[in-house]
mmCIF file of C-alpha atoms in Angstrom:
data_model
loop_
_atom_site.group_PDB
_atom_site.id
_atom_site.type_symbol
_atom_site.label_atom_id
_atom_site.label_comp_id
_atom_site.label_asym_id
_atom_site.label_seq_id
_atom_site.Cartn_x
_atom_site.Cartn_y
_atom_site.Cartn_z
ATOM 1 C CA UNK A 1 7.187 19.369 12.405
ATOM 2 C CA UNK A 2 5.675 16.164 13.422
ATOM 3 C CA UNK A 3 8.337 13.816 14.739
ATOM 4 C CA UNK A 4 7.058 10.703 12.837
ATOM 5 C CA UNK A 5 6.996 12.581 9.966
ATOM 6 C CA UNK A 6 10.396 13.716 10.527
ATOM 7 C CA UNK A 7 11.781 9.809 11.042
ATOM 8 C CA UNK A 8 9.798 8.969 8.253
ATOM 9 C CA UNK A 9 11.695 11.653 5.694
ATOM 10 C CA UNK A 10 14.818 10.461 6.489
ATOM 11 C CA UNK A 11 14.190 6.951 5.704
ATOM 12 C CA UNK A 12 12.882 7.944 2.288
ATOM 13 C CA UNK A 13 15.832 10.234 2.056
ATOM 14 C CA UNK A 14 18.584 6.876 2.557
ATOM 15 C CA UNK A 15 16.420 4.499 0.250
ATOM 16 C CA UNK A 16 16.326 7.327 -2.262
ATOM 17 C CA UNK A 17 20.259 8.176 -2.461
ATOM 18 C CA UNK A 18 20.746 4.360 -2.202
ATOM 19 C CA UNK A 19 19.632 4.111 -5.521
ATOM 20 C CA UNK A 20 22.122 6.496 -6.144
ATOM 21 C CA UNK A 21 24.662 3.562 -6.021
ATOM 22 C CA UNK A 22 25.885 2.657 -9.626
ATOM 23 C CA UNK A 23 24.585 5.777 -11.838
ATOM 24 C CA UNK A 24 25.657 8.940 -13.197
ATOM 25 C CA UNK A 25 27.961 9.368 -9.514
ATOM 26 C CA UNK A 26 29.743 6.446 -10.074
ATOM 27 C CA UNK A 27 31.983 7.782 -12.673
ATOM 28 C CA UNK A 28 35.702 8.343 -12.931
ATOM 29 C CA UNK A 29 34.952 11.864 -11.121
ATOM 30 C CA UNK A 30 32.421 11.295 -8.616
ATOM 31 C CA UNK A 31 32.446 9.947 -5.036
ATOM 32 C CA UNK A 32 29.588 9.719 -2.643
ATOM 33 C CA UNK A 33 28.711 8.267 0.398
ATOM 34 C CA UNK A 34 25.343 7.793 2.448
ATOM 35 C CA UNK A 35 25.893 6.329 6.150
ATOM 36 C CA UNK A 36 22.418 6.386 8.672
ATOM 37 C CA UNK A 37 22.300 5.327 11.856
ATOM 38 C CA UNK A 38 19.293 4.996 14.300
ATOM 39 C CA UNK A 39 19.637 3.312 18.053
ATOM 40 C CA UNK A 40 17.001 2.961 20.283
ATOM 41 C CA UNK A 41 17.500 2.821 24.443
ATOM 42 C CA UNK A 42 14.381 1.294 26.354
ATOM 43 C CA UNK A 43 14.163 0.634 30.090
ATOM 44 C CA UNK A 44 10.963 -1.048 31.488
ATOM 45 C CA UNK A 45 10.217 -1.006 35.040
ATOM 46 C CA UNK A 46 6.998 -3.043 37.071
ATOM 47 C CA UNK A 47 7.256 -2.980 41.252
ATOM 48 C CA UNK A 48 11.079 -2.827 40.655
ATOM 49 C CA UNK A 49 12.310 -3.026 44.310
ATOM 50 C CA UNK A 50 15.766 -0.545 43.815
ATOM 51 C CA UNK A 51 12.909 2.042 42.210
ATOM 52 C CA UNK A 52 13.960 3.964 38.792
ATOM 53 C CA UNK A 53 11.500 4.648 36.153
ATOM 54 C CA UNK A 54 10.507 3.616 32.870
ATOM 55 C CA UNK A 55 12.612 5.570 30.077
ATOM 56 C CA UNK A 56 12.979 5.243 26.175
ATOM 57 C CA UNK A 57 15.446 7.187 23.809
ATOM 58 C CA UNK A 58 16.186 6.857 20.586
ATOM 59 C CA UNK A 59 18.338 8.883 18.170
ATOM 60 C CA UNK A 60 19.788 8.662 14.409
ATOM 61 C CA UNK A 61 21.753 10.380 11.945
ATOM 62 C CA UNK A 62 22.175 10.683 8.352
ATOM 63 C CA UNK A 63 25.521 11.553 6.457
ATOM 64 C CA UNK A 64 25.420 12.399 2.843
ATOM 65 C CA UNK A 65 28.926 13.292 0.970
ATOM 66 C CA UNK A 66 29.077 13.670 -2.726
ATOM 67 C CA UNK A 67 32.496 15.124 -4.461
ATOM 68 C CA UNK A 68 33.787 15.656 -7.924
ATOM 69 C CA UNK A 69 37.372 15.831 -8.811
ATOM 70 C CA UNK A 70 38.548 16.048 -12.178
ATOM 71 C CA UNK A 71 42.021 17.936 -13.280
ATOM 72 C CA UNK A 72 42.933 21.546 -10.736
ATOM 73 C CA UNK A 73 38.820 21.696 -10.559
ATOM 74 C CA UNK A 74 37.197 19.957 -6.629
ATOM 75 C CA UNK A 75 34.105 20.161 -5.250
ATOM 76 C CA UNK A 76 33.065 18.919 -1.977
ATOM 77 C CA UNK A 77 29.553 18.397 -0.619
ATOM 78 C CA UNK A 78 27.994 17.010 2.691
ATOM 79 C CA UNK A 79 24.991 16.976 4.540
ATOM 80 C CA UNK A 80 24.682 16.536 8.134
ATOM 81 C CA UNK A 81 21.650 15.840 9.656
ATOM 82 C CA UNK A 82 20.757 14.162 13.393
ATOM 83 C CA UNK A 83 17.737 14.117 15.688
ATOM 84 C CA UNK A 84 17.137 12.718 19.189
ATOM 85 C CA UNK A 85 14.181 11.744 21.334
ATOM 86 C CA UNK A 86 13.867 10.858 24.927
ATOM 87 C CA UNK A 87 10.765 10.097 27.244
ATOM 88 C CA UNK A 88 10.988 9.416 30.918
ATOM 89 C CA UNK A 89 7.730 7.508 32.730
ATOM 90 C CA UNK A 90 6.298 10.711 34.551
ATOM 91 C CA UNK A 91 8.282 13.251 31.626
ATOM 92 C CA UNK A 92 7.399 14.968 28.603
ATOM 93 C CA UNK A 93 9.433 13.803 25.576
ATOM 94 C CA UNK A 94 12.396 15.784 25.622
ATOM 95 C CA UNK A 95 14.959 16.320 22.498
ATOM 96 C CA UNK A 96 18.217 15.514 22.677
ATOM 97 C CA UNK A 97 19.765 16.171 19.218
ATOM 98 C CA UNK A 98 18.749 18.124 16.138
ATOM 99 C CA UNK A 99 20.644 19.066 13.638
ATOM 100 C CA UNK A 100 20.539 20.231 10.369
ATOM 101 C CA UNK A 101 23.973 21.063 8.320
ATOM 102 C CA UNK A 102 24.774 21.471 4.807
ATOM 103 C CA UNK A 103 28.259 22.546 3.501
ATOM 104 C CA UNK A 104 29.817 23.081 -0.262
ATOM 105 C CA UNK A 105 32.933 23.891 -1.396
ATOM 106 C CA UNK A 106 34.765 24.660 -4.719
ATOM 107 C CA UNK A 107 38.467 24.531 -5.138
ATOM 108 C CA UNK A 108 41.066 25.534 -7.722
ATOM 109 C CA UNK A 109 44.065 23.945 -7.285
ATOM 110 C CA UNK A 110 46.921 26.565 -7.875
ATOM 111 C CA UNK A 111 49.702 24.602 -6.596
ATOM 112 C CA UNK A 112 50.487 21.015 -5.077
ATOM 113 C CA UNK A 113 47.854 21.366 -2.327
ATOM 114 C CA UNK A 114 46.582 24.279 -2.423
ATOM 115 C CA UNK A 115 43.663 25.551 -3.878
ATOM 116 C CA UNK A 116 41.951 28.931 -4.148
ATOM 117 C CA UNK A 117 38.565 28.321 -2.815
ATOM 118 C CA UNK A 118 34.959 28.651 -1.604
ATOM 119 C CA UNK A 119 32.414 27.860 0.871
ATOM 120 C CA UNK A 120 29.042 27.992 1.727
ATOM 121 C CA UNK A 121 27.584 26.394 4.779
ATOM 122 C CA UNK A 122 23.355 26.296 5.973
ATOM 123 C CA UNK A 123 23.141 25.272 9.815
ATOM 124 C CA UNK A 124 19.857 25.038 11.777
ATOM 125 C CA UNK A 125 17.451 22.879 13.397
ATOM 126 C CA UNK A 126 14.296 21.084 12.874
ATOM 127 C CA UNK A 127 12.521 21.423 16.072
ATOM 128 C CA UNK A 128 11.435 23.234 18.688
ATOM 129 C CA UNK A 129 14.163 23.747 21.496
ATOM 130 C CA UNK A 130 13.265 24.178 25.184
ATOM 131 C CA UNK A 131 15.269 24.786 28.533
ATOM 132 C CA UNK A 132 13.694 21.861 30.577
ATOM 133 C CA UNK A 133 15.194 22.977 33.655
ATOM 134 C CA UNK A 134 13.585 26.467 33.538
ATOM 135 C CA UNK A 135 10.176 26.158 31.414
ATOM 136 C CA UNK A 136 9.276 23.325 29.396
ATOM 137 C CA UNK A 137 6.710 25.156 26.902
ATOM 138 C CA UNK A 138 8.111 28.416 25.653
ATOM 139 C CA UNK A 139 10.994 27.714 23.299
ATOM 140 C CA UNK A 140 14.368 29.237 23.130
ATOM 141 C CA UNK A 141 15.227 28.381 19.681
ATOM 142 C CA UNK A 142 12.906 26.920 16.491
ATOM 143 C CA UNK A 143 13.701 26.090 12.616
ATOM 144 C CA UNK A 144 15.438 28.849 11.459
ATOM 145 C CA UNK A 145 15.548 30.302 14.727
ATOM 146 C CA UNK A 146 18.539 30.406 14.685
ATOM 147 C CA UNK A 147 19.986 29.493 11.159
ATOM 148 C CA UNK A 148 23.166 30.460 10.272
ATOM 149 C CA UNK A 149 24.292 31.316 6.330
ATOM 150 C CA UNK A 150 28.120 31.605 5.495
ATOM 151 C CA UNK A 151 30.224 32.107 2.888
ATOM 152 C CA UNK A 152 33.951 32.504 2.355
ATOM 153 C CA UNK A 153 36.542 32.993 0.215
ATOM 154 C CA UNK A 154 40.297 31.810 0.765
ATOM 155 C CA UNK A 155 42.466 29.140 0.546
ATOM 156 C CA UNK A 156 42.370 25.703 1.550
ATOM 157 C CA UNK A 157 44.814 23.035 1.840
ATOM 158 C CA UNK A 158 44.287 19.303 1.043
ATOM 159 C CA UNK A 159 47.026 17.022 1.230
ATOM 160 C CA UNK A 160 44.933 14.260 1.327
ATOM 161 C CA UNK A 161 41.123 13.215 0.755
ATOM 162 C CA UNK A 162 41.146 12.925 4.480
ATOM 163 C CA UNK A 163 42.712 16.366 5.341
ATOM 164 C CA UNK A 164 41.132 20.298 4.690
ATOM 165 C CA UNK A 165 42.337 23.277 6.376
ATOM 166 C CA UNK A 166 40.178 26.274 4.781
ATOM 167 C CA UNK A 167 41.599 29.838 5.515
ATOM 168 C CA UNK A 168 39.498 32.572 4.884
ATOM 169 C CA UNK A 169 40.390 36.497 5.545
ATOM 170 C CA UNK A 170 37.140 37.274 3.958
ATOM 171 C CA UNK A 171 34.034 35.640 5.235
ATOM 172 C CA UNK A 172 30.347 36.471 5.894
ATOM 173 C CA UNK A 173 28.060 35.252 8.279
ATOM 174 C CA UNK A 174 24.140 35.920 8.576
ATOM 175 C CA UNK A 175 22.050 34.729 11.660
ATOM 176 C CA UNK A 176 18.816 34.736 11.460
ATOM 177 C CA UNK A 177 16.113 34.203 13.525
ATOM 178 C CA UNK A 178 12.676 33.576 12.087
ATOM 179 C CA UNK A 179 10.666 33.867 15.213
ATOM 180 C CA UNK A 180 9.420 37.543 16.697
ATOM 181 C CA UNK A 181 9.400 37.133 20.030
ATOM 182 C CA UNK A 182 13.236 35.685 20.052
ATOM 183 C CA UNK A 183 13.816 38.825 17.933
ATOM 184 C CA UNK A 184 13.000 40.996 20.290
ATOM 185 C CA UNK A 185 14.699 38.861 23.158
ATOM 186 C CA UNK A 186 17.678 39.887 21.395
ATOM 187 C CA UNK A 187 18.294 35.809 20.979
ATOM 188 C CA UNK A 188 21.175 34.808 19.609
ATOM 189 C CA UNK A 189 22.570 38.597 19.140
ATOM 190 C CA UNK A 190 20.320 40.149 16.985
ATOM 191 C CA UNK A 191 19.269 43.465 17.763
ATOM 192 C CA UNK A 192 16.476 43.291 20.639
ATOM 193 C CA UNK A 193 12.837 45.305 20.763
ATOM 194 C CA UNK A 194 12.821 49.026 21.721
ATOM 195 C CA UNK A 195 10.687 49.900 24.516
ATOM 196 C CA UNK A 196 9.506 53.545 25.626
ATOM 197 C CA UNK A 197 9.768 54.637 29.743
ATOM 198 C CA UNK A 198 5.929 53.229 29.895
ATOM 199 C CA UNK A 199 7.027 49.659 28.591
ATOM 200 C CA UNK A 200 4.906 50.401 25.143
ATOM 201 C CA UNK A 201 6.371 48.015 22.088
ATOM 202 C CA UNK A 202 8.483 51.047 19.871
ATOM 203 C CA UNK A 203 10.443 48.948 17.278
ATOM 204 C CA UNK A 204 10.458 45.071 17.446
ATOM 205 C CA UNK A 205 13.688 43.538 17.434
ATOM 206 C CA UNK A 206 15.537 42.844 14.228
ATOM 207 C CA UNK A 207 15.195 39.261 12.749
ATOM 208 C CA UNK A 208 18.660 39.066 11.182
ATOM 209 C CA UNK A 209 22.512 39.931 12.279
ATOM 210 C CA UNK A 210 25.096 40.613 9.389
ATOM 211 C CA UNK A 211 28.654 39.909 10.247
ATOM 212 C CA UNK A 212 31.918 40.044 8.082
ATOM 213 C CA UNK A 213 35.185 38.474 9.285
ATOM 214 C CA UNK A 214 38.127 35.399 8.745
ATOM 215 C CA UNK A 215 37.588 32.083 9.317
ATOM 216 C CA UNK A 216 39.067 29.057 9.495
ATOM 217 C CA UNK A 217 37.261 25.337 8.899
ATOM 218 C CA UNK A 218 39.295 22.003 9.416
ATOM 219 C CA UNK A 219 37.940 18.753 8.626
ATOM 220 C CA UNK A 220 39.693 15.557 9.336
ATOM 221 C CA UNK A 221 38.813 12.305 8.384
ATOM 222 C CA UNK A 222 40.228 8.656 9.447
ATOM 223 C CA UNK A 223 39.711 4.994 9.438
ATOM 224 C CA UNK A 224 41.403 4.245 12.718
ATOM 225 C CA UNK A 225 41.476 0.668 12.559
ATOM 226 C CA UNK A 226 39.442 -1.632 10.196
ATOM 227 C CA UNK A 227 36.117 -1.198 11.721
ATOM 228 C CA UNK A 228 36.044 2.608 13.866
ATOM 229 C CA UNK A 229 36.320 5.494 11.882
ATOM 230 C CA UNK A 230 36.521 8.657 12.934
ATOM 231 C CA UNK A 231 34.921 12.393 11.474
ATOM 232 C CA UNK A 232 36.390 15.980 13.275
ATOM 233 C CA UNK A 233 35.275 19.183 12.062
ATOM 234 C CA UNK A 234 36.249 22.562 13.582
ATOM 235 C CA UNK A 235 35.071 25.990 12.523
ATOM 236 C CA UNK A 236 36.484 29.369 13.877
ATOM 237 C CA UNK A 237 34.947 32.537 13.203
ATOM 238 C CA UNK A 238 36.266 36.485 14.385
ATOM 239 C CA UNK A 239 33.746 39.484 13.442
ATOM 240 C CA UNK A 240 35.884 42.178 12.324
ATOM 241 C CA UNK A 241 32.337 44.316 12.746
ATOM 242 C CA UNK A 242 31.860 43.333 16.321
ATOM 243 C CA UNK A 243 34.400 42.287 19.073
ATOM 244 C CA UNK A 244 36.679 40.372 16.670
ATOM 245 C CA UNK A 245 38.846 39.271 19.905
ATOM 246 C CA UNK A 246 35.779 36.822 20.851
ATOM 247 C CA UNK A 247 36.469 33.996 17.857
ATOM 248 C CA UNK A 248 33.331 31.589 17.916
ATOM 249 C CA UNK A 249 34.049 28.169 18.187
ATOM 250 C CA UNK A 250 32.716 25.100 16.852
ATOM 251 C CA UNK A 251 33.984 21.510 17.250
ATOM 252 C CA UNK A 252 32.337 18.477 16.146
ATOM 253 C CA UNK A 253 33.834 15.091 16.772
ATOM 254 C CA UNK A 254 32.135 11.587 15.856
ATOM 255 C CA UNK A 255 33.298 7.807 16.122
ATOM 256 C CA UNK A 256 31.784 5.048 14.354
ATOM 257 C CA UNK A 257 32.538 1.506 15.499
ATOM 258 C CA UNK A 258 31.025 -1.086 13.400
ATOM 259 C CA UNK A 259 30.201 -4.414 14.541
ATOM 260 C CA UNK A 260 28.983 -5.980 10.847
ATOM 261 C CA UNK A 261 27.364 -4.200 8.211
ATOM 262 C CA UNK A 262 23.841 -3.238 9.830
ATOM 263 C CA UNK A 263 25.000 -3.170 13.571
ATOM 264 C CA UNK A 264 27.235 -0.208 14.977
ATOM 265 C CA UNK A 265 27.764 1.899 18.199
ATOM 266 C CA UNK A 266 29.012 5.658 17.854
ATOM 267 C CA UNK A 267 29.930 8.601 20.149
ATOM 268 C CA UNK A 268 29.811 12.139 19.365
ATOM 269 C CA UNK A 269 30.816 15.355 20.892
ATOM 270 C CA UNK A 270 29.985 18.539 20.052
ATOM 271 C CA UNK A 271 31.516 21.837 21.871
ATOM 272 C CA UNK A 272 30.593 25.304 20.948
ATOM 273 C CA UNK A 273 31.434 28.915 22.172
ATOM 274 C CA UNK A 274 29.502 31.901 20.468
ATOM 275 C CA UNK A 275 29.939 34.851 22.084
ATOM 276 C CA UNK A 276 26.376 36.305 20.737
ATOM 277 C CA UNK A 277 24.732 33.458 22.537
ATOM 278 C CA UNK A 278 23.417 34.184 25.922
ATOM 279 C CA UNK A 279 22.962 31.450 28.384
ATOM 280 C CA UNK A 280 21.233 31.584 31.634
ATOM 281 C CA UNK A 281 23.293 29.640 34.484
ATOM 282 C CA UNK A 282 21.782 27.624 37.518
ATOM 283 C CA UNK A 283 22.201 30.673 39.860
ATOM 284 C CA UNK A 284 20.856 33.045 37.500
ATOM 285 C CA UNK A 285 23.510 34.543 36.219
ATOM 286 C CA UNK A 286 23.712 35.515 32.182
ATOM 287 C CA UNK A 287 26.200 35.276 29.945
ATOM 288 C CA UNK A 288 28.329 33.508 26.785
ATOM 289 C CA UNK A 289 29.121 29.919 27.697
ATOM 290 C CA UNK A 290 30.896 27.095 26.222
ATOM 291 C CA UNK A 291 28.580 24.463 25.451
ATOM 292 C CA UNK A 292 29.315 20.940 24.947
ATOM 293 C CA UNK A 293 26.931 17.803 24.338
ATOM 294 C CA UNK A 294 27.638 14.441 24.075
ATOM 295 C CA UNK A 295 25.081 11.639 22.345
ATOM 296 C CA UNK A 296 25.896 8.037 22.432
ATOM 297 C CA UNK A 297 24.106 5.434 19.957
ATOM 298 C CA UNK A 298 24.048 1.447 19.421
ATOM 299 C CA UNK A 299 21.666 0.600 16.818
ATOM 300 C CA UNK A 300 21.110 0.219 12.804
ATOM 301 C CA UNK A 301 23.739 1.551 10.639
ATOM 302 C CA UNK A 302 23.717 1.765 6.653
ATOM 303 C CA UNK A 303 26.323 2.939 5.227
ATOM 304 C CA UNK A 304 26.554 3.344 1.007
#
């Protein structure tokens, strides 16, 4: 996808749910929100006697929640998207963020604050991904390469609009991956291409990887003073088909601090442990690690 473009859509997308504001959502059981942020880092260097080079980055996000709550019925919807540039003088333009994350959920309530409940989540990318320290032009991951489809059924426990703790025993995941050659990598743990004794192509490798297990998803949700707020998500999931001791792990953490309505700075983390995800180490070794990644943005903020 061509990055303008990309930039481009997601500025439609805020001046499109802007409009949003005082219609049919707006009612006695509808809430929504829109907040999108973009920040741009430049550094510009000429005979610069302590060296460095020339750098830009820029990054931005867009968060989309609309809910309905009326009697024991509640659904909850967000949309999560991010993406992150960065170009060094002498560099290729590297990514630093992409994400692309949609979640909804229907609850019963069956008592107090509880409710019997579903959820279905969409997670991939937008772009190409690369491992700049080991080759720059064959990717390791692409839209859809991996995208990740779950659904669950359990309960979930709100005791406030800031607070859900989602327990489900009986949860599916799919992972696909839409690209051929990462199929039959094996990439992300689908089942990898069968080879005879010669080296001859016998079966590519699967596109897709089925799992069944529980899960748990919390989501927390603050103002922690009057202008940071604060948005934590974790996900947990154990296979009951495959090694159900090794629970994947997914935690998302981001603060907002606002300075006035259109200026803001925020910070967030992102740590992740899937055991079907092989990563390559600096000393060649190959393996499951715990990722984490950390972005950092001061820039335009819009929030609905």
């Amino acid at each position: 996808m061509n990055k303008q473009l990309l930039f481009l859509t997601l500025l439609v997308m805020v001046f499109s749910l802007s409009k949003l504001k005082g219609q049919a959502l707006d009612t006695m059981y509808w809430n929504h929100g829109v907040e999108f942020g973009a920040g741009i880092n430049q550094i510009a260097l000429s005979n610069w006697a302590s060296g460095g080079n020339s750098s830009f980055a820029g990054n931005s996000f867009l968060n989309l929640d609309i809910n309905y709550s009326e009697g024991s019925h509640s659904w909850v919807n967000s949309l999560r998207l991010s993406y992150g540039l960065s170009k060094a003088e002498s560099e290729k333009t590297k990514k630093t963020d992409d994400k692309i994350e949609l979640s909804s959920k229907y609850g019963y309530k069956i008592h107090d604050y509880w409710f019997f409940s579903s959820l279905g989540e969409f997670k991939t990318q937008f772009t190409n991904g690369f491992d700049y320290k080991v080759n720059d032009s064959v990717a390791i991951s692409k839209f859809l390469a991996p995208g990740y489809i779950t659904f669950g059924i359990g309960l979930d426990y709100m005791p406030t609009q800031r607070l859900s703790l989602f327990m489900s025993p009986a949860s599916m995941r799919l992972t696909i991956v839409n690209d051929q050659r990462l199929a039959d990598l094996g990439s992300f743990g689908v089942k990898k291409a069968q080879f005879d004794g010669a080296g001859n192509l016998v079966k590519h490798g699967e596109k897709s990887l089925f799992g069944f297990g529980g899960s748990i998803k919390l989501v927390y949700k603050a103002s922690l003073m009057e202008n940071i707020t604060l948005e934590s998500r974790l996900s947990l999931f154990s296979d009951y088909l495959k090694d159900p001791q090794n629970v994947d792990v997914n935690i998302e953490t981001q603060l907002l601090f606002k300075v006035n309505r259109y200026i803001s700075a925020n910070i967030s983390a992102s740590l992740v442990y899937d055991n079907d995800v092989i990563i390559i180490d600096s000393n060649g070794r190959s393996g499951p690690r715990t990722q984490f990644k950390e972005v950092l943005g001061l820039g335009l903020n819009y929030k609905l």
